[in-house]
GROMACS .gro file of C-alpha atoms in nm:
model
  243
    1UNK     CA    1  -0.152  -0.973   1.175
    2UNK     CA    2  -0.392  -0.749   0.988
    3UNK     CA    3  -0.739  -0.657   1.092
    4UNK     CA    4  -1.050  -0.585   0.890
    5UNK     CA    5  -1.209  -0.247   0.821
    6UNK     CA    6  -1.578  -0.182   0.761
    7UNK     CA    7  -1.763   0.132   0.655
    8UNK     CA    8  -2.143   0.122   0.668
    9UNK     CA    9  -2.351   0.401   0.517
   10UNK     CA   10  -2.073   0.655   0.568
   11UNK     CA   11  -2.119   1.015   0.456
   12UNK     CA   12  -1.913   1.327   0.516
   13UNK     CA   13  -2.050   1.678   0.481
   14UNK     CA   14  -1.818   1.967   0.561
   15UNK     CA   15  -1.942   2.283   0.739
   16UNK     CA   16  -1.923   2.479   0.411
   17UNK     CA   17  -2.185   2.245   0.267
   18UNK     CA   18  -1.952   2.034   0.050
   19UNK     CA   19  -2.064   1.670   0.039
   20UNK     CA   20  -1.732   1.485   0.017
   21UNK     CA   21  -1.857   1.129   0.073
   22UNK     CA   22  -2.210   0.997   0.021
   23UNK     CA   23  -2.347   0.672   0.167
   24UNK     CA   24  -2.035   0.457   0.122
   25UNK     CA   25  -2.043   0.096   0.239
   26UNK     CA   26  -1.718  -0.098   0.201
   27UNK     CA   27  -1.535  -0.382   0.372
   28UNK     CA   28  -1.162  -0.459   0.368
   29UNK     CA   29  -1.031  -0.800   0.473
   30UNK     CA   30  -0.717  -0.862   0.680
   31UNK     CA   31  -0.412  -0.876   0.454
   32UNK     CA   32  -0.590  -0.726   0.153
   33UNK     CA   33  -0.417  -0.475  -0.077
   34UNK     CA   34  -0.679  -0.232  -0.206
   35UNK     CA   35  -0.628   0.079  -0.419
   36UNK     CA   36  -0.875   0.367  -0.430
   37UNK     CA   37  -0.881   0.549  -0.765
   38UNK     CA   38  -1.076   0.850  -0.883
   39UNK     CA   39  -1.053   1.208  -1.010
   40UNK     CA   40  -0.909   1.483  -0.795
   41UNK     CA   41  -1.171   1.603  -0.550
   42UNK     CA   42  -1.365   1.276  -0.564
   43UNK     CA   43  -1.331   1.221  -0.188
   44UNK     CA   44  -1.048   0.965  -0.177
   45UNK     CA   45  -0.842   1.141   0.090
   46UNK     CA   46  -1.148   1.215   0.301
   47UNK     CA   47  -1.235   0.847   0.292
   48UNK     CA   48  -0.896   0.745   0.431
   49UNK     CA   49  -0.890   1.025   0.688
   50UNK     CA   50  -1.222   0.907   0.830
   51UNK     CA   51  -1.089   0.554   0.883
   52UNK     CA   52  -0.824   0.676   1.127
   53UNK     CA   53  -1.038   0.952   1.276
   54UNK     CA   54  -0.866   1.255   1.122
   55UNK     CA   55  -1.212   1.342   0.989
   56UNK     CA   56  -1.537   1.254   1.165
   57UNK     CA   57  -1.812   1.094   0.958
   58UNK     CA   58  -2.136   1.294   0.940
   59UNK     CA   59  -2.340   0.975   0.908
   60UNK     CA   60  -2.281   0.600   0.923
   61UNK     CA   61  -2.029   0.391   1.113
   62UNK     CA   62  -1.665   0.287   1.068
   63UNK     CA   63  -1.509  -0.012   1.241
   64UNK     CA   64  -1.144  -0.117   1.260
   65UNK     CA   65  -1.155  -0.474   1.380
   66UNK     CA   66  -1.381  -0.471   1.685
   67UNK     CA   67  -1.334  -0.097   1.746
   68UNK     CA   68  -1.589   0.162   1.639
   69UNK     CA   69  -1.407   0.475   1.522
   70UNK     CA   70  -1.520   0.766   1.739
   71UNK     CA   71  -1.358   1.029   1.966
   72UNK     CA   72  -1.358   0.790   2.264
   73UNK     CA   73  -1.161   0.519   2.078
   74UNK     CA   74  -0.917   0.734   1.879
   75UNK     CA   75  -0.606   0.643   2.079
   76UNK     CA   76  -0.676   0.272   2.038
   77UNK     CA   77  -0.767   0.312   1.670
   78UNK     CA   78  -0.445   0.497   1.595
   79UNK     CA   79  -0.240   0.220   1.750
   80UNK     CA   80  -0.392  -0.014   1.493
   81UNK     CA   81  -0.395   0.221   1.194
   82UNK     CA   82  -0.075   0.362   1.042
   83UNK     CA   83  -0.076   0.645   0.790
   84UNK     CA   84   0.172   0.711   0.509
   85UNK     CA   85   0.137   1.057   0.355
   86UNK     CA   86   0.241   1.211   0.025
   87UNK     CA   87   0.465   1.464   0.203
   88UNK     CA   88   0.617   1.205   0.441
   89UNK     CA   89   0.527   1.400   0.764
   90UNK     CA   90   0.872   1.352   0.912
   91UNK     CA   91   1.070   1.584   1.142
   92UNK     CA   92   1.344   1.703   0.903
   93UNK     CA   93   1.617   1.781   1.158
   94UNK     CA   94   1.579   1.456   1.349
   95UNK     CA   95   1.755   1.133   1.263
   96UNK     CA   96   1.604   0.834   1.087
   97UNK     CA   97   1.599   0.652   1.422
   98UNK     CA   98   1.420   0.936   1.603
   99UNK     CA   99   1.155   0.964   1.332
  100UNK     CA  100   1.093   0.589   1.331
  101UNK     CA  101   1.065   0.581   1.711
  102UNK     CA  102   0.780   0.832   1.687
  103UNK     CA  103   0.572   0.529   1.589
  104UNK     CA  104   0.604   0.404   1.949
  105UNK     CA  105   0.476   0.721   2.118
  106UNK     CA  106   0.118   0.593   2.146
  107UNK     CA  107   0.249   0.308   2.363
  108UNK     CA  108   0.452   0.524   2.601
  109UNK     CA  109   0.367   0.768   2.880
  110UNK     CA  110   0.403   1.144   2.858
  111UNK     CA  111   0.746   1.141   3.024
  112UNK     CA  112   0.882   0.919   2.746
  113UNK     CA  113   0.719   1.147   2.490
  114UNK     CA  114   0.868   1.466   2.635
  115UNK     CA  115   1.220   1.335   2.694
  116UNK     CA  116   1.229   1.082   2.409
  117UNK     CA  117   1.343   0.820   2.662
  118UNK     CA  118   1.256   0.498   2.481
  119UNK     CA  119   1.350   0.157   2.625
  120UNK     CA  120   1.606  -0.058   2.446
  121UNK     CA  121   1.329  -0.288   2.321
  122UNK     CA  122   1.188   0.003   2.117
  123UNK     CA  123   1.531   0.075   1.969
  124UNK     CA  124   1.564  -0.289   1.870
  125UNK     CA  125   1.221  -0.282   1.706
  126UNK     CA  126   1.316   0.038   1.522
  127UNK     CA  127   1.647  -0.108   1.403
  128UNK     CA  128   1.464  -0.409   1.263
  129UNK     CA  129   1.211  -0.185   1.084
  130UNK     CA  130   1.485   0.036   0.939
  131UNK     CA  131   1.666  -0.271   0.809
  132UNK     CA  132   1.344  -0.408   0.657
  133UNK     CA  133   1.297  -0.093   0.447
  134UNK     CA  134   1.656  -0.106   0.322
  135UNK     CA  135   1.809   0.176   0.528
  136UNK     CA  136   2.043  -0.021   0.751
  137UNK     CA  137   2.347   0.195   0.832
  138UNK     CA  138   2.152   0.521   0.793
  139UNK     CA  139   1.993   0.512   1.141
  140UNK     CA  140   2.156   0.832   1.264
  141UNK     CA  141   2.143   1.035   0.941
  142UNK     CA  142   1.916   1.339   0.945
  143UNK     CA  143   1.615   1.270   0.730
  144UNK     CA  144   1.643   1.600   0.544
  145UNK     CA  145   1.966   1.463   0.395
  146UNK     CA  146   1.788   1.165   0.241
  147UNK     CA  147   1.627   1.139  -0.100
  148UNK     CA  148   1.248   1.152  -0.135
  149UNK     CA  149   1.227   0.777  -0.179
  150UNK     CA  150   1.442   0.717   0.128
  151UNK     CA  151   1.227   0.955   0.333
  152UNK     CA  152   0.915   0.763   0.233
  153UNK     CA  153   1.090   0.445   0.347
  154UNK     CA  154   1.144   0.609   0.687
  155UNK     CA  155   0.771   0.685   0.702
  156UNK     CA  156   0.692   0.321   0.623
  157UNK     CA  157   0.933   0.203   0.894
  158UNK     CA  158   0.752   0.432   1.140
  159UNK     CA  159   0.423   0.253   1.070
  160UNK     CA  160   0.595  -0.085   1.117
  161UNK     CA  161   0.720  -0.001   1.467
  162UNK     CA  162   0.374   0.129   1.546
  163UNK     CA  163   0.255  -0.229   1.506
  164UNK     CA  164  -0.013  -0.112   1.263
  165UNK     CA  165  -0.262  -0.376   1.156
  166UNK     CA  166  -0.401  -0.143   0.889
  167UNK     CA  167  -0.189   0.092   0.676
  168UNK     CA  168  -0.352   0.381   0.492
  169UNK     CA  169  -0.133   0.540   0.224
  170UNK     CA  170  -0.257   0.868   0.078
  171UNK     CA  171  -0.082   0.930  -0.256
  172UNK     CA  172   0.243   0.787  -0.115
  173UNK     CA  173   0.435   0.815  -0.444
  174UNK     CA  174   0.286   1.134  -0.589
  175UNK     CA  175   0.606   1.334  -0.528
  176UNK     CA  176   0.844   1.060  -0.644
  177UNK     CA  177   0.987   0.980  -0.986
  178UNK     CA  178   0.848   0.671  -1.169
  179UNK     CA  179   1.136   0.436  -1.081
  180UNK     CA  180   1.134   0.535  -0.714
  181UNK     CA  181   0.754   0.509  -0.709
  182UNK     CA  182   0.779   0.146  -0.818
  183UNK     CA  183   1.044   0.075  -0.553
  184UNK     CA  184   0.837   0.227  -0.272
  185UNK     CA  185   0.513   0.056  -0.376
  186UNK     CA  186   0.686  -0.279  -0.417
  187UNK     CA  187   0.830  -0.243  -0.067
  188UNK     CA  188   0.502  -0.132   0.087
  189UNK     CA  189   0.303  -0.417  -0.070
  190UNK     CA  190   0.570  -0.677   0.013
  191UNK     CA  191   0.580  -0.569   0.378
  192UNK     CA  192   0.201  -0.569   0.398
  193UNK     CA  193   0.178  -0.922   0.257
  194UNK     CA  194   0.461  -1.047   0.477
  195UNK     CA  195   0.296  -0.912   0.793
  196UNK     CA  196  -0.065  -0.974   0.682
  197UNK     CA  197  -0.139  -0.604   0.718
  198UNK     CA  198  -0.447  -0.458   0.550
  199UNK     CA  199  -0.320  -0.197   0.302
  200UNK     CA  200  -0.544   0.070   0.151
  201UNK     CA  201  -0.380   0.313  -0.092
  202UNK     CA  202  -0.503   0.622  -0.271
  203UNK     CA  203  -0.333   0.651  -0.610
  204UNK     CA  204  -0.368   0.855  -0.928
  205UNK     CA  205  -0.165   0.615  -1.143
  206UNK     CA  206  -0.397   0.352  -1.291
  207UNK     CA  207  -0.109   0.140  -1.418
  208UNK     CA  208   0.042   0.114  -1.069
  209UNK     CA  209  -0.297   0.029  -0.921
  210UNK     CA  210  -0.342  -0.256  -1.168
  211UNK     CA  211   0.009  -0.384  -1.101
  212UNK     CA  212   0.000  -0.390  -0.721
  213UNK     CA  213  -0.362  -0.412  -0.605
  214UNK     CA  214  -0.575  -0.714  -0.527
  215UNK     CA  215  -0.878  -0.492  -0.564
  216UNK     CA  216  -0.958  -0.150  -0.707
  217UNK     CA  217  -1.231   0.080  -0.575
  218UNK     CA  218  -1.331   0.372  -0.794
  219UNK     CA  219  -1.466   0.682  -0.621
  220UNK     CA  220  -1.652   0.944  -0.820
  221UNK     CA  221  -1.822   1.248  -0.663
  222UNK     CA  222  -1.804   1.089  -0.319
  223UNK     CA  223  -1.972   0.764  -0.419
  224UNK     CA  224  -1.846   0.415  -0.503
  225UNK     CA  225  -1.841   0.402  -0.882
  226UNK     CA  226  -1.688   0.054  -0.908
  227UNK     CA  227  -1.540  -0.215  -0.686
  228UNK     CA  228  -1.354  -0.476  -0.891
  229UNK     CA  229  -1.048  -0.697  -0.901
  230UNK     CA  230  -0.741  -0.532  -1.056
  231UNK     CA  231  -0.770  -0.729  -1.381
  232UNK     CA  232  -1.138  -0.634  -1.416
  233UNK     CA  233  -1.067  -0.261  -1.447
  234UNK     CA  234  -1.135  -0.237  -1.819
  235UNK     CA  235  -1.054   0.069  -2.036
  236UNK     CA  236  -1.428   0.138  -2.055
  237UNK     CA  237  -1.459   0.135  -1.676
  238UNK     CA  238  -1.156   0.364  -1.643
  239UNK     CA  239  -1.307   0.607  -1.893
  240UNK     CA  240  -1.638   0.620  -1.709
  241UNK     CA  241  -1.460   0.668  -1.372
  242UNK     CA  242  -1.262   0.971  -1.492
  243UNK     CA  243  -1.538   1.114  -1.709
   0.00000   0.00000   0.00000
Protein backbone atom coordinates (compact mmCIF):
# COMPACT_ATOMS: atom_id res chain seq x y z
CA UNK A 1 0.00 0.00 0.00
CA UNK A 2 1.12 3.55 -0.64
CA UNK A 3 1.96 6.13 1.94
CA UNK A 4 1.54 9.89 1.96
CA UNK A 5 4.24 12.52 1.51
CA UNK A 6 4.20 16.01 2.99
CA UNK A 7 6.52 18.98 2.47
CA UNK A 8 6.04 21.97 4.76
CA UNK A 9 7.83 25.25 4.09
CA UNK A 10 10.68 23.48 2.30
CA UNK A 11 13.55 25.48 0.82
CA UNK A 12 16.89 24.44 -0.63
CA UNK A 13 19.85 26.76 -0.97
CA UNK A 14 23.08 25.33 -2.35
CA UNK A 15 26.51 26.38 -1.00
CA UNK A 16 27.15 28.44 -4.15
CA UNK A 17 24.17 30.61 -3.23
CA UNK A 18 21.69 29.18 -5.76
CA UNK A 19 18.16 29.06 -4.34
CA UNK A 20 16.74 25.92 -5.96
CA UNK A 21 13.51 25.61 -3.96
CA UNK A 22 11.70 28.35 -2.03
CA UNK A 23 9.08 27.77 0.67
CA UNK A 24 7.28 24.83 -0.95
CA UNK A 25 4.35 23.23 0.88
CA UNK A 26 2.79 20.20 -0.80
CA UNK A 27 0.99 17.02 0.17
CA UNK A 28 0.68 13.78 -1.80
CA UNK A 29 -1.94 11.18 -0.91
CA UNK A 30 -1.41 7.41 -0.93
CA UNK A 31 -2.02 6.02 -4.41
CA UNK A 32 -1.92 9.42 -6.13
CA UNK A 33 -0.24 9.90 -9.51
CA UNK A 34 1.24 13.40 -9.62
CA UNK A 35 3.39 14.97 -12.32
CA UNK A 36 5.74 17.89 -11.69
CA UNK A 37 6.20 20.15 -14.72
CA UNK A 38 8.33 23.22 -15.26
CA UNK A 39 11.21 24.73 -17.24
CA UNK A 40 14.70 23.29 -17.04
CA UNK A 41 16.41 24.56 -13.90
CA UNK A 42 13.11 25.24 -12.12
CA UNK A 43 14.00 22.91 -9.22
CA UNK A 44 11.99 19.80 -10.15
CA UNK A 45 14.83 17.31 -9.65
CA UNK A 46 15.94 18.96 -6.41
CA UNK A 47 12.40 18.62 -5.11
CA UNK A 48 12.35 14.86 -5.71
CA UNK A 49 15.87 14.36 -4.40
CA UNK A 50 14.93 16.00 -1.10
CA UNK A 51 12.00 13.61 -0.60
CA UNK A 52 14.32 10.59 -0.48
CA UNK A 53 17.17 12.40 1.24
CA UNK A 54 19.61 12.67 -1.68
CA UNK A 55 19.54 16.41 -0.95
CA UNK A 56 19.00 17.91 2.49
CA UNK A 57 16.46 20.71 2.82
CA UNK A 58 17.88 24.03 4.05
CA UNK A 59 14.58 24.90 5.72
CA UNK A 60 11.24 23.24 6.41
CA UNK A 61 10.28 19.62 6.96
CA UNK A 62 9.56 16.57 4.77
CA UNK A 63 7.60 13.55 5.96
CA UNK A 64 7.11 10.18 4.28
CA UNK A 65 4.23 8.61 6.14
CA UNK A 66 5.11 8.92 9.82
CA UNK A 67 8.84 9.35 9.13
CA UNK A 68 10.56 12.73 9.13
CA UNK A 69 13.24 12.76 6.42
CA UNK A 70 16.59 13.45 8.08
CA UNK A 71 20.03 11.77 8.30
CA UNK A 72 18.90 9.57 11.21
CA UNK A 73 15.95 8.10 9.28
CA UNK A 74 17.48 7.75 5.81
CA UNK A 75 17.72 3.95 5.82
CA UNK A 76 14.06 3.62 6.79
CA UNK A 77 12.99 6.33 4.33
CA UNK A 78 14.79 4.63 1.45
CA UNK A 79 13.02 1.37 2.17
CA UNK A 80 9.75 3.20 1.57
CA UNK A 81 10.84 5.42 -1.32
CA UNK A 82 11.95 4.00 -4.68
CA UNK A 83 13.65 6.10 -7.34
CA UNK A 84 13.51 5.69 -11.12
CA UNK A 85 16.11 7.77 -12.95
CA UNK A 86 16.46 9.03 -16.50
CA UNK A 87 19.69 7.07 -16.99
CA UNK A 88 18.34 3.87 -15.36
CA UNK A 89 21.21 3.56 -12.79
CA UNK A 90 21.70 -0.13 -13.48
CA UNK A 91 24.90 -2.20 -13.36
CA UNK A 92 25.44 -2.89 -17.08
CA UNK A 93 27.40 -6.14 -16.83
CA UNK A 94 25.04 -7.76 -14.33
CA UNK A 95 21.94 -9.72 -15.24
CA UNK A 96 18.37 -8.49 -15.04
CA UNK A 97 17.89 -10.66 -11.94
CA UNK A 98 20.98 -9.28 -10.18
CA UNK A 99 19.95 -5.68 -10.86
CA UNK A 100 16.41 -6.28 -9.62
CA UNK A 101 17.69 -7.98 -6.46
CA UNK A 102 19.60 -4.80 -5.62
CA UNK A 103 16.21 -3.51 -4.48
CA UNK A 104 16.40 -5.95 -1.53
CA UNK A 105 19.80 -4.81 -0.23
CA UNK A 106 18.32 -2.42 2.34
CA UNK A 107 16.62 -5.42 3.98
CA UNK A 108 19.71 -7.62 4.16
CA UNK A 109 22.88 -7.60 6.26
CA UNK A 110 26.32 -6.68 4.98
CA UNK A 111 27.28 -10.31 4.34
CA UNK A 112 24.37 -10.68 1.91
CA UNK A 113 25.37 -7.39 0.28
CA UNK A 114 29.01 -8.38 -0.20
CA UNK A 115 28.41 -11.94 -1.42
CA UNK A 116 25.04 -11.33 -3.11
CA UNK A 117 23.67 -14.30 -1.15
CA UNK A 118 19.94 -13.64 -1.31
CA UNK A 119 17.41 -16.13 0.11
CA UNK A 120 15.06 -17.96 -2.24
CA UNK A 121 12.17 -15.75 -1.10
CA UNK A 122 13.96 -12.72 -2.58
CA UNK A 123 14.48 -14.56 -5.88
CA UNK A 124 10.79 -15.41 -5.98
CA UNK A 125 9.87 -11.77 -5.32
CA UNK A 126 12.26 -10.68 -8.08
CA UNK A 127 10.85 -13.21 -10.55
CA UNK A 128 7.36 -11.91 -9.88
CA UNK A 129 8.48 -8.29 -10.38
CA UNK A 130 10.31 -9.14 -13.61
CA UNK A 131 7.20 -10.88 -14.93
CA UNK A 132 5.02 -7.90 -13.96
CA UNK A 133 7.12 -5.53 -16.10
CA UNK A 134 6.95 -7.86 -19.10
CA UNK A 135 10.48 -9.31 -19.02
CA UNK A 136 9.73 -12.91 -18.14
CA UNK A 137 12.36 -15.14 -19.76
CA UNK A 138 15.02 -12.40 -19.72
CA UNK A 139 16.02 -12.88 -16.06
CA UNK A 140 19.61 -13.87 -16.80
CA UNK A 141 20.30 -11.55 -19.74
CA UNK A 142 22.87 -8.83 -19.15
CA UNK A 143 21.11 -5.50 -18.95
CA UNK A 144 23.52 -3.83 -21.36
CA UNK A 145 22.08 -6.11 -24.05
CA UNK A 146 18.56 -4.78 -23.53
CA UNK A 147 16.90 -1.83 -25.22
CA UNK A 148 16.47 1.46 -23.37
CA UNK A 149 12.81 0.75 -22.70
CA UNK A 150 13.62 -2.72 -21.36
CA UNK A 151 16.32 -1.29 -19.10
CA UNK A 152 13.83 1.18 -17.65
CA UNK A 153 11.50 -1.76 -16.99
CA UNK A 154 14.31 -3.41 -15.02
CA UNK A 155 14.65 -0.22 -12.96
CA UNK A 156 10.91 -0.27 -12.25
CA UNK A 157 11.08 -3.94 -11.21
CA UNK A 158 13.88 -3.02 -8.80
CA UNK A 159 11.60 -0.52 -7.04
CA UNK A 160 8.84 -3.15 -6.85
CA UNK A 161 11.03 -5.68 -5.02
CA UNK A 162 12.13 -2.87 -2.73
CA UNK A 163 8.54 -2.76 -1.51
CA UNK A 164 8.44 0.98 -2.16
CA UNK A 165 5.33 2.76 -0.95
CA UNK A 166 6.35 5.91 -2.81
CA UNK A 167 7.99 5.95 -6.26
CA UNK A 168 9.82 9.06 -7.46
CA UNK A 169 10.55 9.09 -11.20
CA UNK A 170 12.92 11.80 -12.42
CA UNK A 171 12.47 12.24 -16.19
CA UNK A 172 12.03 8.46 -16.60
CA UNK A 173 11.31 8.63 -20.34
CA UNK A 174 13.56 11.52 -21.40
CA UNK A 175 15.99 9.20 -23.23
CA UNK A 176 13.31 7.03 -24.84
CA UNK A 177 11.49 7.35 -28.15
CA UNK A 178 7.81 8.47 -28.06
CA UNK A 179 6.28 4.99 -28.45
CA UNK A 180 8.52 3.47 -25.78
CA UNK A 181 7.87 6.46 -23.52
CA UNK A 182 4.15 5.72 -23.65
CA UNK A 183 4.75 2.04 -22.91
CA UNK A 184 6.95 2.76 -19.88
CA UNK A 185 4.63 5.41 -18.44
CA UNK A 186 1.57 3.21 -18.95
CA UNK A 187 3.34 0.40 -17.11
CA UNK A 188 4.55 2.62 -14.29
CA UNK A 189 1.13 4.18 -13.71
CA UNK A 190 -0.68 0.82 -13.95
CA UNK A 191 1.66 -0.77 -11.40
CA UNK A 192 1.31 2.22 -9.09
CA UNK A 193 -2.49 2.07 -9.22
CA UNK A 194 -2.53 -1.71 -8.80
CA UNK A 195 -0.32 -1.55 -5.71
CA UNK A 196 -1.71 1.76 -4.37
CA UNK A 197 1.77 3.28 -4.55
CA UNK A 198 2.15 7.05 -4.46
CA UNK A 199 3.81 8.04 -7.75
CA UNK A 200 5.48 11.41 -8.30
CA UNK A 201 7.03 12.01 -11.73
CA UNK A 202 9.09 14.82 -13.18
CA UNK A 203 8.32 15.22 -16.87
CA UNK A 204 9.01 17.70 -19.66
CA UNK A 205 6.24 16.42 -21.93
CA UNK A 206 3.01 18.27 -21.14
CA UNK A 207 0.91 15.93 -23.27
CA UNK A 208 2.11 12.88 -21.34
CA UNK A 209 1.48 14.65 -18.03
CA UNK A 210 -2.11 15.40 -19.03
CA UNK A 211 -2.65 11.84 -20.21
CA UNK A 212 -1.33 9.99 -17.16
CA UNK A 213 -1.52 12.29 -14.12
CA UNK A 214 -4.27 12.73 -11.57
CA UNK A 215 -2.69 16.03 -10.67
CA UNK A 216 -0.14 18.42 -12.16
CA UNK A 217 2.16 20.66 -10.11
CA UNK A 218 3.95 23.44 -11.96
CA UNK A 219 7.29 24.58 -10.56
CA UNK A 220 8.79 27.87 -11.70
CA UNK A 221 11.97 29.36 -10.22
CA UNK A 222 11.77 27.03 -7.24
CA UNK A 223 8.21 27.93 -6.29
CA UNK A 224 4.83 26.29 -6.84
CA UNK A 225 3.34 28.12 -9.81
CA UNK A 226 0.19 25.97 -10.06
CA UNK A 227 -1.32 22.85 -8.50
CA UNK A 228 -4.27 21.60 -10.56
CA UNK A 229 -6.01 18.51 -11.86
CA UNK A 230 -4.70 17.28 -15.22
CA UNK A 231 -7.73 18.56 -17.13
CA UNK A 232 -7.39 22.00 -15.54
CA UNK A 233 -3.98 22.68 -17.08
CA UNK A 234 -5.18 25.17 -19.67
CA UNK A 235 -3.06 26.51 -22.57
CA UNK A 236 -2.90 29.85 -20.75
CA UNK A 237 -1.59 28.19 -17.59
CA UNK A 238 0.99 26.25 -19.61
CA UNK A 239 2.16 29.44 -21.29
CA UNK A 240 2.57 31.25 -17.99
CA UNK A 241 4.44 28.25 -16.47
CA UNK A 242 7.03 28.14 -19.27
CA UNK A 243 7.25 31.90 -19.74
